[in-house]
Amino acid sequence: ESLAGPVRRSKSPVGKHQAFGQYSTGLSRFGAHIARKATQEDSDHPSGDGAEKGASNHSEFENILKTKGEFGAESDDNTTKVEIQQIQHNTGEEEDLTVFQTRAKLYTQDEEFAYKERGTGLLKLNVRRSDGEGARIVMRAEGVLRLLLNMALYPGLICELGPDPKFVKVAEITPNERKFHAIKVRSLVKTTALEKADKIAKVGNAKLAQELYDHLTENTPTKSIGFRD
């Protein structure tokens, strides 16, 4: 017996299993936590049926991709099958026959009687394919094919060779006005800048100018046949 009062002693010593008895609640909680964790991990990993379902979904996804790929290939095939259609523009010369052509530079006299350059291009003397009549001069600019001259020949055509043998002068007469043109004939074959080649080009251009003059006079109508568009 002590000063604090009687001391009560247990009749039997505390065993090891009893020593951990006070932590049994904590252990059970820890075990429950482990069990819950294990359950969660089990839910994260698919079971046999889940794995098969996942594999099936993956297979279906691959099939979809393959199907889309086939569609894409089909669209590419369709694209390659599209034919590019060229748009044909009517020039008004479809029914014409060209009897003479040459490369030339066109000058037109303005209101002050000075000749202004209009452009360079292919000059053609055309007649109707059906009867060989209705001769006209058609000239278009190089590259863009812009119409520079569309002149119908008429009875009593005013046409002459210029002081420079490379030029042919013609007068264009329409119901509303009269224009004077100077046509500088140029060879279709490009020559070098050498002096010898330049002399040959000048002689050739003079010859072409004479040929143009001859064709114009030969195809000049003897009677008025009206103007062509």
GROMACS .gro file of C-alpha atoms in nm, residues 56-196:
model
  141
   56SER     CA    1  -1.263  -0.529  -7.946
   57ASN     CA    2  -1.295  -0.151  -7.924
   58HIS     CA    3  -0.937  -0.111  -8.047
   59SER     CA    4  -1.010  -0.342  -8.339
   60GLU     CA    5  -1.321  -0.142  -8.427
   61PHE     CA    6  -1.118   0.180  -8.414
   62GLU     CA    7  -0.861   0.035  -8.653
   63ASN     CA    8  -1.139  -0.069  -8.888
   64ILE     CA    9  -1.276   0.285  -8.884
   65LEU     CA   10  -0.931   0.423  -8.966
   66LYS     CA   11  -0.893   0.177  -9.251
   67THR     CA   12  -1.236   0.267  -9.382
   68LYS     CA   13  -1.152   0.638  -9.373
   69GLY     CA   14  -0.827   0.564  -9.548
   70GLU     CA   15  -1.013   0.386  -9.823
   71PHE     CA   16  -1.249   0.680  -9.857
   72GLY     CA   17  -0.952   0.913  -9.882
   73ALA     CA   18  -0.794   0.697 -10.149
   74GLU     CA   19  -1.120   0.697 -10.340
   75SER     CA   20  -1.140   1.076 -10.328
   76ASP     CA   21  -0.785   1.096 -10.458
   77ASP     CA   22  -0.878   0.868 -10.746
   78ASN     CA   23  -1.177   1.085 -10.822
   79THR     CA   24  -0.955   1.390 -10.818
   80THR     CA   25  -0.717   1.237 -11.070
   81LYS     CA   26  -1.008   1.145 -11.293
   82VAL     CA   27  -1.117   1.508 -11.325
   83GLU     CA   28  -1.029   1.625 -11.673
   84ILE     CA   29  -0.912   1.982 -11.725
   85GLN     CA   30  -1.121   2.136 -11.997
   86GLN     CA   31  -0.960   2.413 -12.196
   87ILE     CA   32  -1.180   2.712 -12.262
   88GLN     CA   33  -1.171   2.805 -12.628
   89HIS     CA   34  -1.209   3.172 -12.711
   90ASN     CA   35  -1.344   3.261 -13.053
   91THR     CA   36  -1.126   3.517 -13.229
   92GLY     CA   37  -1.356   3.574 -13.527
   93GLU     CA   38  -1.097   3.416 -13.757
   94GLU     CA   39  -1.234   3.062 -13.742
   95GLU     CA   40  -1.385   3.090 -14.092
   96ASP     CA   41  -1.083   3.270 -14.239
   97LEU     CA   42  -0.793   3.150 -14.450
   98THR     CA   43  -0.456   3.321 -14.406
   99VAL     CA   44  -0.290   3.393 -14.740
  100PHE     CA   45   0.008   3.584 -14.599
  101GLN     CA   46   0.155   3.656 -14.257
  102THR     CA   47   0.460   3.823 -14.113
  103ARG     CA   48   0.585   3.977 -13.792
  104ALA     CA   49   0.546   4.353 -13.793
  105LYS     CA   50   0.536   4.673 -13.592
  106LEU     CA   51   0.235   4.899 -13.634
  107TYR     CA   52   0.235   5.280 -13.632
  108THR     CA   53  -0.083   5.489 -13.658
  109GLN     CA   54  -0.103   5.857 -13.746
  110ASP     CA   55  -0.257   6.071 -13.473
  111GLU     CA   56  -0.451   6.399 -13.500
  112GLU     CA   57  -0.127   6.594 -13.526
  113PHE     CA   58  -0.015   6.379 -13.822
  114ALA     CA   59   0.257   6.210 -13.619
  115TYR     CA   60   0.294   5.833 -13.627
  116LYS     CA   61   0.264   5.667 -13.288
  117GLU     CA   62   0.368   5.311 -13.221
  118ARG     CA   63   0.074   5.080 -13.147
  119GLY     CA   64   0.257   4.755 -13.084
  120THR     CA   65   0.438   4.458 -13.230
  121GLY     CA   66   0.282   4.129 -13.328
  122LEU     CA   67   0.178   3.889 -13.601
  123LEU     CA   68   0.016   4.054 -13.902
  124LYS     CA   69  -0.205   3.833 -14.120
  125LEU     CA   70  -0.388   3.889 -14.445
  126ASN     CA   71  -0.705   3.679 -14.425
  127VAL     CA   72  -0.979   3.595 -14.673
  128ARG     CA   73  -1.305   3.409 -14.627
  129ARG     CA   74  -1.249   3.037 -14.646
  130SER     CA   75  -1.578   2.985 -14.831
  131ASP     CA   76  -1.517   3.206 -15.137
  132GLY     CA   77  -1.172   3.365 -15.098
  133GLU     CA   78  -1.324   3.713 -15.079
  134GLY     CA   79  -1.355   3.969 -14.801
  135ALA     CA   80  -0.981   4.024 -14.754
  136ARG     CA   81  -0.876   4.201 -14.436
  137ILE     CA   82  -0.565   4.274 -14.232
  138VAL     CA   83  -0.567   4.129 -13.880
  139MET     CA   84  -0.287   4.210 -13.638
  140ARG     CA   85  -0.262   4.109 -13.273
  141ALA     CA   86  -0.008   4.207 -13.008
  142GLU     CA   87   0.249   3.949 -12.910
  143GLY     CA   88   0.178   3.753 -12.592
  144VAL     CA   89  -0.159   3.904 -12.494
  145LEU     CA   90  -0.311   3.874 -12.847
  146ARG     CA   91  -0.474   4.215 -12.808
  147LEU     CA   92  -0.626   4.327 -13.136
  148LEU     CA   93  -0.416   4.604 -13.290
  149LEU     CA   94  -0.566   4.623 -13.637
  150ASN     CA   95  -0.873   4.477 -13.809
  151MET     CA   96  -0.888   4.649 -14.143
  152ALA     CA   97  -1.102   4.539 -14.436
  153LEU     CA   98  -0.962   4.600 -14.783
  154TYR     CA   99  -1.178   4.819 -15.004
  155PRO     CA  100  -1.195   4.914 -15.372
  156GLY     CA  101  -0.927   5.166 -15.461
  157LEU     CA  102  -0.717   5.070 -15.156
  158ILE     CA  103  -0.465   5.339 -15.070
  159CYS     CA  104  -0.146   5.140 -15.026
  160GLU     CA  105   0.218   5.219 -15.105
  161LEU     CA  106   0.571   5.126 -15.012
  162GLY     CA  107   0.739   5.376 -14.782
  163PRO     CA  108   1.065   5.561 -14.841
  164ASP     CA  109   1.218   5.303 -14.612
  165PRO     CA  110   1.178   4.970 -14.800
  166LYS     CA  111   1.079   4.793 -14.479
  167PHE     CA  112   0.756   5.000 -14.451
  168VAL     CA  113   0.417   4.960 -14.615
  169LYS     CA  114   0.166   5.243 -14.577
  170VAL     CA  115  -0.209   5.187 -14.595
  171ALA     CA  116  -0.513   5.405 -14.535
  172GLU     CA  117  -0.801   5.258 -14.331
  173ILE     CA  118  -1.139   5.395 -14.431
  174THR     CA  119  -1.448   5.333 -14.221
  175PRO     CA  120  -1.793   5.496 -14.234
  176ASN     CA  121  -1.688   5.728 -13.951
  177GLU     CA  122  -1.321   5.807 -14.002
  178ARG     CA  123  -1.003   5.760 -14.199
  179LYS     CA  124  -0.676   5.643 -14.045
  180PHE     CA  125  -0.329   5.608 -14.189
  181HIS     CA  126  -0.107   5.321 -14.080
  182ALA     CA  127   0.258   5.249 -14.135
  183ILE     CA  128   0.352   4.883 -14.112
  184LYS     CA  129   0.717   4.803 -14.049
  185VAL     CA  130   0.770   4.446 -14.162
  186ARG     CA  131   1.000   4.237 -13.947
  187SER     CA  132   1.139   3.893 -14.013
  188LEU     CA  133   0.987   3.603 -13.819
  189VAL     CA  134   1.339   3.466 -13.773
  190LYS     CA  135   1.535   3.644 -13.502
  191THR     CA  136   1.883   3.746 -13.617
  192THR     CA  137   2.199   3.819 -13.425
  193ALA     CA  138   2.344   4.164 -13.365
  194LEU     CA  139   2.632   4.101 -13.607
  195GLU     CA  140   2.665   4.350 -13.891
  196LYS     CA  141   2.645   4.079 -14.157
   0.00000   0.00000   0.00000
